[in-house]
CSV table of C-alpha atoms in Angstrom, one decimal:
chain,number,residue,atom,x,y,z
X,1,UNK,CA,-6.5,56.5,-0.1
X,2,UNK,CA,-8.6,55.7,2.9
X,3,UNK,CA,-11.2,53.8,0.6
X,4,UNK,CA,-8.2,51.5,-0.9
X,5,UNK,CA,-7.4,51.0,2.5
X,6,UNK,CA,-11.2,49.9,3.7
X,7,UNK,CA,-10.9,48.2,0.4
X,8,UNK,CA,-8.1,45.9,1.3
X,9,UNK,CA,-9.0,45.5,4.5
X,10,UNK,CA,-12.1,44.6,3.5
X,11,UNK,CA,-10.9,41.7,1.4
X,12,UNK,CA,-8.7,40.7,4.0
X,13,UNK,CA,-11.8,40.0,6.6
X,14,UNK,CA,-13.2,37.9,4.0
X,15,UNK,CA,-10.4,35.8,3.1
X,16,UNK,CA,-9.8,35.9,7.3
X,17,UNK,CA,-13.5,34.8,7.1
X,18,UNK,CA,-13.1,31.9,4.8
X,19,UNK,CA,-10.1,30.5,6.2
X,20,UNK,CA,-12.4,30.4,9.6
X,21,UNK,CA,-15.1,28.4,7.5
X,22,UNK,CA,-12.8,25.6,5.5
X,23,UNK,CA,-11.3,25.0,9.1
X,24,UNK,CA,-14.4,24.2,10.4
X,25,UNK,CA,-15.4,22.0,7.7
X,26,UNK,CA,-12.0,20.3,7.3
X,27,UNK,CA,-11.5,19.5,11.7
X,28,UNK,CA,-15.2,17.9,11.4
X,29,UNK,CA,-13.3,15.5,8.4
X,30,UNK,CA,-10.8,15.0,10.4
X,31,UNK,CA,-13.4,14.0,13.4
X,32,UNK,CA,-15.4,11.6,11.6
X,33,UNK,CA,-12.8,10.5,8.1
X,34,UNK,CA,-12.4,6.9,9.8
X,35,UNK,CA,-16.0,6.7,9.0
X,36,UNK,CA,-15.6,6.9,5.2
X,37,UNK,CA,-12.9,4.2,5.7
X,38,UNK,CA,-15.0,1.8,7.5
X,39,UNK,CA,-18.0,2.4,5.4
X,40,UNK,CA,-15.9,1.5,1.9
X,41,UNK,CA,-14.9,-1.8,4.5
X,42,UNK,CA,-18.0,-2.2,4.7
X,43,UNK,CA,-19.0,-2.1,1.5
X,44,UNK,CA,-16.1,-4.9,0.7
X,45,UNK,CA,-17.6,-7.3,2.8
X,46,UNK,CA,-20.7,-6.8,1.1
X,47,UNK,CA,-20.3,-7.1,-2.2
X,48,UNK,CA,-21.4,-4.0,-3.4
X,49,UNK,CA,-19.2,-3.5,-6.2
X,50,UNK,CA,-18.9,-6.9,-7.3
X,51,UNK,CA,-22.6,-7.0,-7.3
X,52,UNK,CA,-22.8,-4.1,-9.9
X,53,UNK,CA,-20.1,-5.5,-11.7
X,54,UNK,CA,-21.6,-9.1,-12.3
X,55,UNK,CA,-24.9,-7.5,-13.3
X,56,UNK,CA,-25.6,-7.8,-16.5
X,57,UNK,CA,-26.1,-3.8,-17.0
X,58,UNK,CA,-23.9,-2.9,-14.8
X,59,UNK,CA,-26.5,-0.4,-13.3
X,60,UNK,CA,-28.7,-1.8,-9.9
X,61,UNK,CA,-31.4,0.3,-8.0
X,62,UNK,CA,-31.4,0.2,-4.1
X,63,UNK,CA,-33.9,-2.8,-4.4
X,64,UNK,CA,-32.0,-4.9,-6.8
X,65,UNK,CA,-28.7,-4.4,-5.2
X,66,UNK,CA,-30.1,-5.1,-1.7
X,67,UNK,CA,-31.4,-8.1,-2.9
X,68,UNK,CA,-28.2,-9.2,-4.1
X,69,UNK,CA,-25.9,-8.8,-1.2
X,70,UNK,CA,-28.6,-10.3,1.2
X,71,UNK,CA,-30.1,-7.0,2.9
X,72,UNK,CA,-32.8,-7.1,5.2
X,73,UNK,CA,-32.4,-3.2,6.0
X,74,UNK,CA,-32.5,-1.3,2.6
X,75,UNK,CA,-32.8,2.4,4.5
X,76,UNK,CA,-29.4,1.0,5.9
X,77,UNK,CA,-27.6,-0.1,2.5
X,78,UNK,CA,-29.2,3.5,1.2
X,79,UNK,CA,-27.4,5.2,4.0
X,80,UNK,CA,-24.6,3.6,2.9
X,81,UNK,CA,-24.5,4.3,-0.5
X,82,UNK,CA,-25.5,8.0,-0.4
X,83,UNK,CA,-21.8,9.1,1.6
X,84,UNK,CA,-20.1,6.2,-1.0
X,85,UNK,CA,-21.7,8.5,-4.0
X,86,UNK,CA,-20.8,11.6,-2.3
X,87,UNK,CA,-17.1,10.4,-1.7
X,88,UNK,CA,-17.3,9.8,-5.7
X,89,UNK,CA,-16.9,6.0,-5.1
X,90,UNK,CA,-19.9,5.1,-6.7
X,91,UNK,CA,-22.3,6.6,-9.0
X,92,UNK,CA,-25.9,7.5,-9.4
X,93,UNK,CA,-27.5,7.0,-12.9
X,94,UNK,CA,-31.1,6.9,-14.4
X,95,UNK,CA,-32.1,3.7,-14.7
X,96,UNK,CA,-34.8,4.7,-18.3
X,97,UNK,CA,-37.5,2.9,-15.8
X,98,UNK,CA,-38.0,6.4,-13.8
X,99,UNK,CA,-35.9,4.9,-11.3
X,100,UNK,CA,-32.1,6.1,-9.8
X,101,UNK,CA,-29.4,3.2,-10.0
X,102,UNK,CA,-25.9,2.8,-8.6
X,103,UNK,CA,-23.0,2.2,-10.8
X,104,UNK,CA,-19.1,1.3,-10.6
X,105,UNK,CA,-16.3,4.0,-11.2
X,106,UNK,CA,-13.0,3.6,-12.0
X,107,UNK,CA,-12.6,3.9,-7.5
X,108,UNK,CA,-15.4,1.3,-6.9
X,109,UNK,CA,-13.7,-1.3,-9.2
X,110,UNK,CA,-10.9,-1.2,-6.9
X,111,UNK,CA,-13.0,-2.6,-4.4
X,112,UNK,CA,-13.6,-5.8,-6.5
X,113,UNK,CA,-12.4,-8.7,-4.6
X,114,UNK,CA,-10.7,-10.2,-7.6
X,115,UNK,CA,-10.8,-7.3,-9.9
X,116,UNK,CA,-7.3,-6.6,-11.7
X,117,UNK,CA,-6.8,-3.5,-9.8
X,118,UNK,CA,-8.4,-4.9,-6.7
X,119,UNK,CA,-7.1,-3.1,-3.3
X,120,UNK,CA,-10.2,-4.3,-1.3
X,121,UNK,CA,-7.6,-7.1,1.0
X,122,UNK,CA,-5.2,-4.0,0.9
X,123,UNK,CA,-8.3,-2.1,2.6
X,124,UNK,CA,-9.2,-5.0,4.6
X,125,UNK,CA,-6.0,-5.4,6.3
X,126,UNK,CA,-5.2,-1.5,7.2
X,127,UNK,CA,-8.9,-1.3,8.6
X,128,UNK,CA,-8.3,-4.8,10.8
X,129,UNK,CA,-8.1,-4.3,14.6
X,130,UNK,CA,-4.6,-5.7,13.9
X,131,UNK,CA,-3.2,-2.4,12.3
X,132,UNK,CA,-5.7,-0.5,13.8
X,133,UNK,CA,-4.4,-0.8,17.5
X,134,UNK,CA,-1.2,0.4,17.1
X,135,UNK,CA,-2.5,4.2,16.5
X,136,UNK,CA,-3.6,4.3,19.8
X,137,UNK,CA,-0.1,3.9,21.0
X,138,UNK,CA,1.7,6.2,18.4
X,139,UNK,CA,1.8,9.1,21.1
X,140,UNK,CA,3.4,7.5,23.9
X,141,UNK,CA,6.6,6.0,20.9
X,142,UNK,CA,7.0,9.5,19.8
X,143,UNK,CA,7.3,10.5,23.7
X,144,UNK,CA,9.5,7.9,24.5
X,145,UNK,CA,7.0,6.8,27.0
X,146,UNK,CA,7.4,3.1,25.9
X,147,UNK,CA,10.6,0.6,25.3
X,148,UNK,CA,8.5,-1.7,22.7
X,149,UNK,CA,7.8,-0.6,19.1
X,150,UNK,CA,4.1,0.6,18.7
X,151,UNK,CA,3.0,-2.5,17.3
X,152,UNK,CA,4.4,-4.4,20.2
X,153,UNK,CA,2.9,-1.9,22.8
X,154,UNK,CA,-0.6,-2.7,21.1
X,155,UNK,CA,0.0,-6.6,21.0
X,156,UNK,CA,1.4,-7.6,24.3
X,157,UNK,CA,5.0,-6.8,23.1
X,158,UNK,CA,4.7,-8.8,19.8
X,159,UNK,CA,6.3,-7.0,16.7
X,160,UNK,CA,4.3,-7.5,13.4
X,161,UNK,CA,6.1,-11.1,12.6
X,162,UNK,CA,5.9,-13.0,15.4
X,163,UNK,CA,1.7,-11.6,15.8
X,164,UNK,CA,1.4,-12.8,11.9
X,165,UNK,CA,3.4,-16.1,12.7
X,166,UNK,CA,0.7,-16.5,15.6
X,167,UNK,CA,-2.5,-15.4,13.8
X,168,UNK,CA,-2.0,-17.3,10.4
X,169,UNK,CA,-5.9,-15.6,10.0
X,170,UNK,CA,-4.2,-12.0,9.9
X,171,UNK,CA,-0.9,-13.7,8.3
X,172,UNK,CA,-3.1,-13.9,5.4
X,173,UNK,CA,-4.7,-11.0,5.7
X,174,UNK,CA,-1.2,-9.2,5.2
X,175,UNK,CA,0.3,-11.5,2.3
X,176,UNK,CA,-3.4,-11.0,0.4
X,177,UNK,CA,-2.5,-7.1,0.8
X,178,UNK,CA,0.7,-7.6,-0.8
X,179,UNK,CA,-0.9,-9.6,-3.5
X,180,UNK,CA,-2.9,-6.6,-4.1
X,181,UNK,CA,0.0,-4.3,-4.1
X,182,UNK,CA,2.0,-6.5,-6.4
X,183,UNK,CA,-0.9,-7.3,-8.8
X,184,UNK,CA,-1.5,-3.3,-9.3
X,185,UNK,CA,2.8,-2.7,-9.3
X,186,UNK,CA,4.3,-5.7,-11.3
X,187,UNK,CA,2.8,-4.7,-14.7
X,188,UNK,CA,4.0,-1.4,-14.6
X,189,UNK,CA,7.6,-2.4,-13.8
X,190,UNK,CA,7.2,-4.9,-16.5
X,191,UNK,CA,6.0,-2.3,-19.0
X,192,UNK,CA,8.6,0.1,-17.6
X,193,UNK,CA,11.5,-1.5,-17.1
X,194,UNK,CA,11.4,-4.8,-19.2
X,195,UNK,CA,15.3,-4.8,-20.2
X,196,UNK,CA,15.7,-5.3,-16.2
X,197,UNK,CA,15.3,-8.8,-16.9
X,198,UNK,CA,16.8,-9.7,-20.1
X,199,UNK,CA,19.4,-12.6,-19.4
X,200,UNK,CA,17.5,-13.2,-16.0
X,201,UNK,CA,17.3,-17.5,-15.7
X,202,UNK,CA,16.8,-17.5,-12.1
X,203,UNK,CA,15.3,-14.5,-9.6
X,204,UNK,CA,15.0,-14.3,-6.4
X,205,UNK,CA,11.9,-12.7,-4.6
X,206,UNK,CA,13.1,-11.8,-0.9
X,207,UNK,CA,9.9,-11.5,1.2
X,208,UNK,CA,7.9,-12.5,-1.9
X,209,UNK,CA,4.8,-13.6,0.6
X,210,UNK,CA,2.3,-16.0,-1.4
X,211,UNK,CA,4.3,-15.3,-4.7
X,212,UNK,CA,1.9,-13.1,-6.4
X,213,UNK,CA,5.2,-11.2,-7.5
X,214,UNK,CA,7.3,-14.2,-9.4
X,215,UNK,CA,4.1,-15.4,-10.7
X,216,UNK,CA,3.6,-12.3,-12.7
X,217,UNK,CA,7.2,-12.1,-13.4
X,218,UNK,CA,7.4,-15.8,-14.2
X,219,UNK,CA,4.5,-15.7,-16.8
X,220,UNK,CA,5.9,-12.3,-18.7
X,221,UNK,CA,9.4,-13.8,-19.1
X,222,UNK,CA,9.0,-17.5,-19.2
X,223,UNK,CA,12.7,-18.2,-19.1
X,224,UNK,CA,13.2,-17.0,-15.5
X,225,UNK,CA,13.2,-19.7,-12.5
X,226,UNK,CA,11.7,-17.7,-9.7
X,227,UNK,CA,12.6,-18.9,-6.2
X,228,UNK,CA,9.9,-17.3,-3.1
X,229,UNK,CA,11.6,-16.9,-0.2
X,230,UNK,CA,9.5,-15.4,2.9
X,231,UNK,CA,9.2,-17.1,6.8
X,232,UNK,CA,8.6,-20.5,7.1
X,233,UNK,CA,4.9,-20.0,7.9
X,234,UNK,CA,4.6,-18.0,5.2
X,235,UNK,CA,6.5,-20.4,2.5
X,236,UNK,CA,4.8,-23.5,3.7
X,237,UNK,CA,1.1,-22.3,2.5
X,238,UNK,CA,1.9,-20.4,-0.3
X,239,UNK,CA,-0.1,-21.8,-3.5
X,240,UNK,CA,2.0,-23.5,-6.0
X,241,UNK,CA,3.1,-21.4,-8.9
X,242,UNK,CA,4.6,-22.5,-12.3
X,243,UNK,CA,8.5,-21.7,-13.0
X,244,UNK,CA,8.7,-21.0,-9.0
X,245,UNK,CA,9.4,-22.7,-5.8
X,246,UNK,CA,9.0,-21.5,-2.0
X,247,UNK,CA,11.9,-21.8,0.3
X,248,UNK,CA,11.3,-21.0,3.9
X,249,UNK,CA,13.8,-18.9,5.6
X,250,UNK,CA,15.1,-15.6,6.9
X,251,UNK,CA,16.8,-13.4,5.2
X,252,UNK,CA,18.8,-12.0,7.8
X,253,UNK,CA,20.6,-15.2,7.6
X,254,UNK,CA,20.8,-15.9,4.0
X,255,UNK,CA,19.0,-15.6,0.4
X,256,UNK,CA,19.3,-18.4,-2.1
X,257,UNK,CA,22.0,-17.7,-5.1
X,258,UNK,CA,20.5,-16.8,-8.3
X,259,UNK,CA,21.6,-14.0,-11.3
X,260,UNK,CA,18.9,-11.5,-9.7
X,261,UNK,CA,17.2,-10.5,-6.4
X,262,UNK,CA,14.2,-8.5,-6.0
X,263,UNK,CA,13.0,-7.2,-2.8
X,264,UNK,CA,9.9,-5.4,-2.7
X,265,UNK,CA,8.3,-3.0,0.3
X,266,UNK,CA,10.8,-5.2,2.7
X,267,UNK,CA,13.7,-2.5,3.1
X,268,UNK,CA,11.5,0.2,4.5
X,269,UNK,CA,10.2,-2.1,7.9
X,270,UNK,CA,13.6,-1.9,8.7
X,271,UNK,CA,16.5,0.1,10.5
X,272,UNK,CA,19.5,1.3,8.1
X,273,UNK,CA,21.4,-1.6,10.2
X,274,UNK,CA,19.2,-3.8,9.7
X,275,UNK,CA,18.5,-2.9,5.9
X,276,UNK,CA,22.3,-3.3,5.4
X,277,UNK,CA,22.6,-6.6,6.5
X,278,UNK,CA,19.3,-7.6,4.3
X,279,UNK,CA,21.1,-6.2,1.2
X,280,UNK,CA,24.5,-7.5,1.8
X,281,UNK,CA,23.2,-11.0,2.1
X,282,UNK,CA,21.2,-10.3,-1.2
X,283,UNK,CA,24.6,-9.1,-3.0
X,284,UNK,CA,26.3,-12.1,-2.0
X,285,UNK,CA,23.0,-14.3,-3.6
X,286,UNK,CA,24.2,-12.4,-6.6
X,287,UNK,CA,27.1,-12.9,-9.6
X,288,UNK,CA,29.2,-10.1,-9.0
X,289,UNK,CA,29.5,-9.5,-12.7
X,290,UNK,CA,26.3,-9.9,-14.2
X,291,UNK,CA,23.9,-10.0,-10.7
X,292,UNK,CA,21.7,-7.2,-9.6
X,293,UNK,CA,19.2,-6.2,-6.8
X,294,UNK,CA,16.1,-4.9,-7.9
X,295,UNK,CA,14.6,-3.0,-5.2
X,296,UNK,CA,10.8,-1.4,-5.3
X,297,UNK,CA,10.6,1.1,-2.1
X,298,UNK,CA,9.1,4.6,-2.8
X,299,UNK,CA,12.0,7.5,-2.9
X,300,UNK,CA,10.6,10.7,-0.6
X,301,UNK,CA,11.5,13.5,-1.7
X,302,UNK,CA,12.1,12.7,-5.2
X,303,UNK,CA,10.6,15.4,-7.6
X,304,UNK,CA,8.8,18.4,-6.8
X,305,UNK,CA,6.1,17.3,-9.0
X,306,UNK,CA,5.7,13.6,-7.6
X,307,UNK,CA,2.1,12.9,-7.8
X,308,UNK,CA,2.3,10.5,-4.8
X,309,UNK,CA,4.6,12.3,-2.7
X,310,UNK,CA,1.5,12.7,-0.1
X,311,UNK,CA,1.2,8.8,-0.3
X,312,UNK,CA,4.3,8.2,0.4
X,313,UNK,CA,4.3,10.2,4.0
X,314,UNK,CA,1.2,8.7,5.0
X,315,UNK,CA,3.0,5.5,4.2
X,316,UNK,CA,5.7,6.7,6.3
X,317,UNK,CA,3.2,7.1,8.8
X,318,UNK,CA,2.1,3.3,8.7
X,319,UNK,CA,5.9,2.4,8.8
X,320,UNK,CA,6.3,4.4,12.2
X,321,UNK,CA,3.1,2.4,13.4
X,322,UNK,CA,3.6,-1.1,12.5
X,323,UNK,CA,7.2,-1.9,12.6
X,324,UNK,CA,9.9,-1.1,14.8
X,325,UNK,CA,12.5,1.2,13.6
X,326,UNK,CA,11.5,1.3,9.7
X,327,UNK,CA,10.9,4.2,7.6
X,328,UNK,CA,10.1,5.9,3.8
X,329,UNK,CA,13.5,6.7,2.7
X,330,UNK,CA,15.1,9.8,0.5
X,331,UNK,CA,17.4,9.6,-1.9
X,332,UNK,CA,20.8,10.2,0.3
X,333,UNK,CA,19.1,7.6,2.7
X,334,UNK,CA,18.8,5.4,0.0
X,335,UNK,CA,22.6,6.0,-1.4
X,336,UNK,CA,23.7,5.7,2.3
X,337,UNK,CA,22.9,1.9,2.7
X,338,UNK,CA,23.3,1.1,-0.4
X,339,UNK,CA,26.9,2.4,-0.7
X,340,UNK,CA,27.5,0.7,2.8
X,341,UNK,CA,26.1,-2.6,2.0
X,342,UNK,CA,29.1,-2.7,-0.7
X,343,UNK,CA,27.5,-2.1,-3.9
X,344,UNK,CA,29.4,0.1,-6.4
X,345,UNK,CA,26.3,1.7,-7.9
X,346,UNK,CA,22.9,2.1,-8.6
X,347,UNK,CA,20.1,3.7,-10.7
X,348,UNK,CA,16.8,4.8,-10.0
X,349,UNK,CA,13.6,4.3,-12.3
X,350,UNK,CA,10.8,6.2,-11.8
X,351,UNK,CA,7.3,4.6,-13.0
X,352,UNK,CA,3.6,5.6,-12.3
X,353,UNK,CA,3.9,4.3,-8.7
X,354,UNK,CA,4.3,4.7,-5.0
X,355,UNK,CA,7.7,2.8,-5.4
X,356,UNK,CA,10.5,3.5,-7.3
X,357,UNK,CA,12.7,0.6,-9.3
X,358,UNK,CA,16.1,0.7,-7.5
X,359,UNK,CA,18.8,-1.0,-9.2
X,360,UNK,CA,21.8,-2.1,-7.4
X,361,UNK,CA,24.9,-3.5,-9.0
X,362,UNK,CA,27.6,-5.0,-7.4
């Protein structure tokens, strides 16, 4: 009996012991983890996976690669590379010369800047000092210490808009992050949910930025008139896009008529108030026998398995810092608004996303 019990307590210092050492490790990645996200910013400005990509092997050693994104300090791009290899980023491969070269992986070819999965302006714009500020403040909001939103506590009292509508440089940084988003999300709704838009001529995108959205949209159903609506400032410089026109305006106000709305990542910068009023003026765009609202937000809380569920809190996280009262919603949330912005139901699809394709009927 008394050895059982030296036994198990035994295993018990070592498991006590173990817990000690991974909490060690895991507070110094903690410490220094906004290092590994300004080293992979780092490594978008450079070019170091579009480099490797364009090569015509695909495989570069220190010396070639430094060569081709114009560095005078290889020790420094080696430095650089070793943690990006280590973080599984890139790879490390014989070149057949007796030499070590640097490869892509299905992670570094997200860092293309115009790679089909590209999320380097995504990157870009969460590692800017514009979205970077506001954690400074995110104490003093959850205190109650300040009146203003976080954002505006960081800016001089400007919320998120009125900054981008000053600083058309970081307005494009954000609407090039939502290109990325939509160029990564639009497919799979398409391949997922294709019958969404069977009978669709003309579609609304509310908050549709640049129109990456309708463009994809546009050119996988042909028969659809897409109409962009985002902010004057936004509208005015978006690139012309076949099948699809930009209207400047504010959807608080009023969206354009058309058989279909989609809204994407909008509803979750706002208040349930505010949300309400956004959806009500998009079900009144809409024929109340045929119209929808097609709505990509992320659902917390969905299924116990959800793959992304972690994404979606950190992403609740960068809600609570960069708008005023918005927030990740869960499915009563969701069924709350939608109810009281007068629809008379909804579905919900679920696709290999962070967002979830809400369908509201009126």
């Amino acid at each position: 009996m008394e050895e059982t019990r030296n036994s198990a307590s035994k295993i018990e210092k070592e498991e006590e012991d173990n817990e000690e050492t991974m909490a060690e490790i895991e507070i110094w990645n903690y410490i220094f983890g906004f290092s590994i996200m300004g080293t992979v910013k780092c490594a978008i400005e450079l070019g170091i996976a579009d480099a490797i990509h364009n090569h015509h092997q695909g495989l570069m050693t220190l010396s070639e690669l430094s060569s081709a994104v114009g560095c005078t300090h290889p020790s420094y791009l080696y430095r650089i590379m070793r943690l990006l290899v280590h973080q599984k980023i890139f790879k490390e491969k014989p070149t057949g010369q007796g030499a070590i070269g640097y490869t892509n992986t299905p992670l570094s070819r997200r860092l293309l800047r115009r790679g089909e999965n590209s999320m380097a302006d995504f990157i870009l714009m969460e590692s800017s000092p514009m979205m970077l500020a506001p954690w400074q403040c995110l104490s003093n909001h959850v205190r109650g210490i300040s009146n203003n939103s976080v954002f505006e506590e960081a800016h001089g009292g400007d919320h998120l808009w009125k900054y981008t509508a000053e600083n058309p440089g970081d307005s494009k940084l954000f609407s090039d992050a939502m290109s990325c988003d939509a160029r990564a999300l639009i497919p799979r709704v398409i391949k997922g949910c294709p019958e969404l838009f069977d009978g669709v001529k003309s579609l609304v995108d509310v908050g549709g930025g640049n129109g990456t959205t309708l463009r994809l949209l546009v050119k996988a159903f042909p028969w659809i008139n897409g109409i962009n609506l985002d902010l004057p400032h936004v509208a005015s410089v978006a690139p012309e896009c076949d099948g699809a026109t930009h209207v400047g305006g504010d959807m608080f106000e009023y969206v354009p008529k058309a058989d279909a709305v989609i809204i994407k990542w909008v509803l979750h910068d706002w208040n349930d108030k505010e949300c309400i009023q956004i959806l009500k003026n998009c079900k009144d765009a809409i024929p109340k026998e045929k119209g929808k609202v097609i709505i990509l937000d992320a659902v917390v809380d969905q299924s116990k398995d959800d793959k992304y569920e972690g994404v979606k809190l950190m992403l609740d996280m960068i809600i609570m810092a960069h708008t005023n009262t918005g927030k990740e919603r869960t499915l009563n949330e969701w069924d709350s608004i939608l109810m009281e912005a007068g629809f008379s139901h909804y579905v919900i699809n679920s696709i290999p996303a962070v967002q979830s394709v809400i369908v509201a009927f009126p």
